[in-house]
Coordinates of C-alpha atoms in Angstrom, one line a residue:
M1 CA -0.1 0.1 -0.1
P2 CA 1.5 3.5 -1.1
A3 CA 2.4 5.9 1.8
H4 CA 0.8 9.2 1.8
P5 CA 3.7 12.3 0.8
E6 CA 3.6 15.0 3.3
V7 CA 1.4 17.7 1.2
L8 CA 1.9 21.4 2.2
W9 CA -0.6 24.5 0.6
A10 CA -1.5 28.0 1.5
Q11 CA -4.0 30.2 -0.6
R12 CA -4.3 33.7 -2.1
S13 CA -8.2 35.3 -2.8
S14 CA -9.3 38.2 -4.7
E15 CA -12.4 39.3 -6.4
T16 CA -11.1 41.0 -9.3
D17 CA -7.5 39.6 -9.6
E18 CA -7.8 35.8 -11.4
A19 CA -3.6 36.0 -10.6
K20 CA -4.2 36.5 -6.8
N21 CA -6.5 33.8 -6.4
I22 CA -4.7 30.6 -6.0
I23 CA -3.8 27.6 -4.3
Y24 CA 0.0 26.7 -3.7
F25 CA 0.3 23.3 -3.5
T26 CA 3.5 21.7 -2.5
V27 CA 4.3 17.9 -2.4
N28 CA 6.9 18.0 -0.1
L29 CA 8.9 14.2 -1.6
P30 CA 12.6 14.5 -2.4
D31 CA 13.7 12.2 -5.3
I32 CA 10.6 11.5 -7.1
K33 CA 10.8 9.2 -9.9
E34 CA 9.8 11.4 -13.1
D35 CA 9.1 8.1 -15.0
T36 CA 6.7 7.0 -12.2
L37 CA 5.0 10.4 -11.6
E38 CA 1.3 10.3 -12.2
Y39 CA -1.0 13.4 -11.6
S40 CA -4.6 14.3 -12.6
L41 CA -6.0 17.8 -12.0
T42 CA -9.4 18.2 -12.9
P43 CA -11.6 21.0 -11.8
T44 CA -13.1 19.2 -8.6
H45 CA -10.4 16.5 -7.9
I46 CA -6.6 16.2 -7.2
S47 CA -4.3 12.8 -7.5
F48 CA -0.7 12.0 -7.3
K49 CA 1.0 8.3 -8.0
A50 CA 5.0 8.2 -7.9
K51 CA 7.7 6.5 -6.5
A52 CA 10.3 8.6 -4.7
G53 CA 14.0 7.4 -3.0
N54 CA 17.7 7.7 -4.1
A55 CA 19.8 4.3 -3.3
A56 CA 23.0 6.6 -3.7
K57 CA 21.7 8.7 -0.8
G58 CA 20.5 5.6 0.9
I59 CA 17.1 6.4 0.8
D60 CA 14.9 3.3 -0.3
E61 CA 12.4 3.6 -2.8
K62 CA 9.2 3.4 -1.8
D63 CA 5.8 3.9 -3.6
Y64 CA 3.4 7.5 -2.3
A65 CA 0.0 8.5 -3.6
F66 CA -2.7 10.2 -2.2
D67 CA -6.4 11.4 -3.9
F68 CA -9.0 13.8 -2.7
D69 CA -12.0 16.2 -4.0
L70 CA -11.2 19.7 -3.7
Y71 CA -13.0 22.2 -1.7
D72 CA -13.9 24.1 -4.7
E73 CA -13.4 24.0 -8.1
V74 CA -10.3 24.9 -9.4
V75 CA -9.3 25.7 -13.6
P76 CA -6.7 23.2 -14.8
E77 CA -5.6 25.2 -17.8
Q78 CA -4.7 28.0 -15.7
S79 CA -2.8 25.9 -13.2
S80 CA 1.1 25.4 -13.4
K81 CA 2.9 22.5 -11.8
R82 CA 7.1 22.0 -11.4
L83 CA 8.7 18.7 -10.5
N84 CA 12.7 19.4 -9.3
S85 CA 14.7 17.1 -6.8
R86 CA 13.2 18.6 -3.6
D87 CA 9.2 18.3 -4.4
F88 CA 6.7 18.6 -7.0
A89 CA 4.5 21.9 -6.7
L90 CA 1.1 23.5 -8.2
I91 CA 0.1 26.7 -8.7
L92 CA -3.7 25.8 -9.1
R93 CA -6.2 28.7 -10.3
K94 CA -9.4 28.8 -8.4
K95 CA -12.7 29.4 -10.6
E96 CA -14.3 31.5 -8.1
K97 CA -13.3 34.7 -7.6
K98 CA -14.1 35.7 -3.8
L99 CA -12.2 37.8 -1.6
E100 CA -12.9 34.9 1.3
Y101 CA -10.1 31.8 2.0
W102 CA -11.3 28.3 1.3
P103 CA -12.2 27.1 4.9
R104 CA -9.9 24.2 4.0
L105 CA -8.6 22.2 0.7
T106 CA -10.8 19.0 1.1
K107 CA -14.0 18.9 0.3
D108 CA -14.8 16.7 3.1
K109 CA -14.6 17.8 6.6
I110 CA -12.0 14.6 7.5
K111 CA -8.7 15.1 9.2
T112 CA -5.9 14.5 6.9
P113 CA -2.7 14.4 8.8
F114 CA -0.5 14.5 5.5
L115 CA -1.9 17.9 4.8
K116 CA -0.7 20.5 6.5
T117 CA -0.2 24.8 6.1
D118 CA 2.8 25.8 4.1
F119 CA 3.3 28.5 6.7
S120 CA 6.4 29.8 4.4
K121 CA 3.7 31.1 1.9
W122 CA 0.6 31.6 4.2
V123 CA -0.9 35.1 4.7
D124 CA -3.8 36.0 6.9
E125 CA -6.6 36.9 4.8
D126 CA -6.6 40.4 5.6
E127 CA -2.9 40.8 5.1
Q128 CA -3.1 39.0 1.9
D129 CA -2.9 42.8 -0.4
G130 CA 0.2 43.5 1.0
D131 CA 3.5 43.5 -0.4
V132 CA 4.5 39.6 0.1
K133 CA 6.4 38.4 -2.3
I134 CA 6.5 34.7 -3.2
D135 CA 8.6 32.7 -5.8
E136 CA 6.1 32.3 -8.2
D137 CA 8.2 31.8 -11.1
F138 CA 9.7 28.2 -9.3
D139 CA 13.0 29.3 -10.0
M140 CA 14.9 28.5 -7.0
G141 CA 17.9 27.4 -8.1
G142 CA 19.9 26.0 -5.9
M143 CA 19.2 28.5 -2.7
G144 CA 22.9 29.0 -2.0
A145 CA 24.5 30.6 0.8
M146 CA 22.6 32.3 3.3
P147 CA 24.5 35.9 3.9
G148 CA 24.9 36.6 7.0
M149 CA 24.2 32.9 8.4
G150 CA 27.6 31.6 8.4
G151 CA 29.6 30.0 11.3
M152 CA 26.5 29.7 14.1
G153 CA 29.9 30.5 16.6
G154 CA 29.3 32.1 20.2
M155 CA 28.7 35.5 21.0
P156 CA 31.3 37.7 19.4
G157 CA 33.5 38.5 22.8
M158 CA 32.1 36.1 24.4
P159 CA 34.7 33.1 23.7
G160 CA 33.9 29.7 25.4
M161 CA 32.4 31.1 28.2
G162 CA 33.3 28.4 30.2
G163 CA 33.2 28.5 34.1
M164 CA 30.2 30.8 34.0
G165 CA 31.4 31.6 38.3
G166 CA 29.6 34.2 40.0
M167 CA 30.7 37.3 38.8
P168 CA 33.7 39.2 41.1
G169 CA 32.9 42.7 42.4
M170 CA 29.4 42.3 42.4
G171 CA 28.3 42.3 46.0
G172 CA 24.5 41.9 45.2
M173 CA 21.7 44.0 45.1
P174 CA 21.5 47.2 47.7
G175 CA 19.2 47.4 50.0
M176 CA 19.4 43.7 50.1
G177 CA 21.5 42.8 52.6
G178 CA 21.5 39.7 54.3
M179 CA 20.9 38.0 50.9
G180 CA 23.9 35.7 50.7
G181 CA 24.0 31.9 50.7
D182 CA 24.2 31.4 54.6
I183 CA 20.6 30.4 55.3
D184 CA 20.2 29.5 59.2
F185 CA 17.6 26.7 58.8
E186 CA 16.9 26.6 62.3
K187 CA 15.3 30.0 62.5
A188 CA 14.2 29.8 59.0
R189 CA 10.0 28.9 59.1
F190 CA 8.9 26.9 56.9
L191 CA 5.3 26.7 55.7
H192 CA 3.0 23.8 55.4
Y193 CA -0.2 23.8 53.6
D194 CA -1.7 21.3 55.6
E195 CA -2.1 23.5 58.8

């Protein structure tokens, strides 16, 4: 029996601009074998079936599949797809132009643990007209290095931070005399909640 791949999704809605009336749909499955990929999109249904894995990376080849009815209609002819080594990504064009988001991706209100919100593309309904740039041309390149993120070493000027003992010369807070570490347990009063 095939396994379900992780599917990530997010959406935009517009009453006037059909380019902003879309579903971002990503089958998050690396190393999909292109010759085994079977994908079908109708106005009300989506299905996917493929083998994925890479023996050179020590990833066994497995069968993956899903199919379900969509919450509302899409326009397959105006939808786009892209396959790369990391995933199979789609942009589905919603048929009906309206401002409200779909409440869910599937027609049936059932739990589908493999369907998850794509928070990297998600925008709240009331903020969707802002300047949110999502790479819709599917050109991610090799992602490259992320400037300013190299090293992940310690904080500058704080090498090793070893010891972490007390701080000499810091006698405590003013006005808090007698707060040293010497507690006289004979004189200390303890509260018991059963009294």
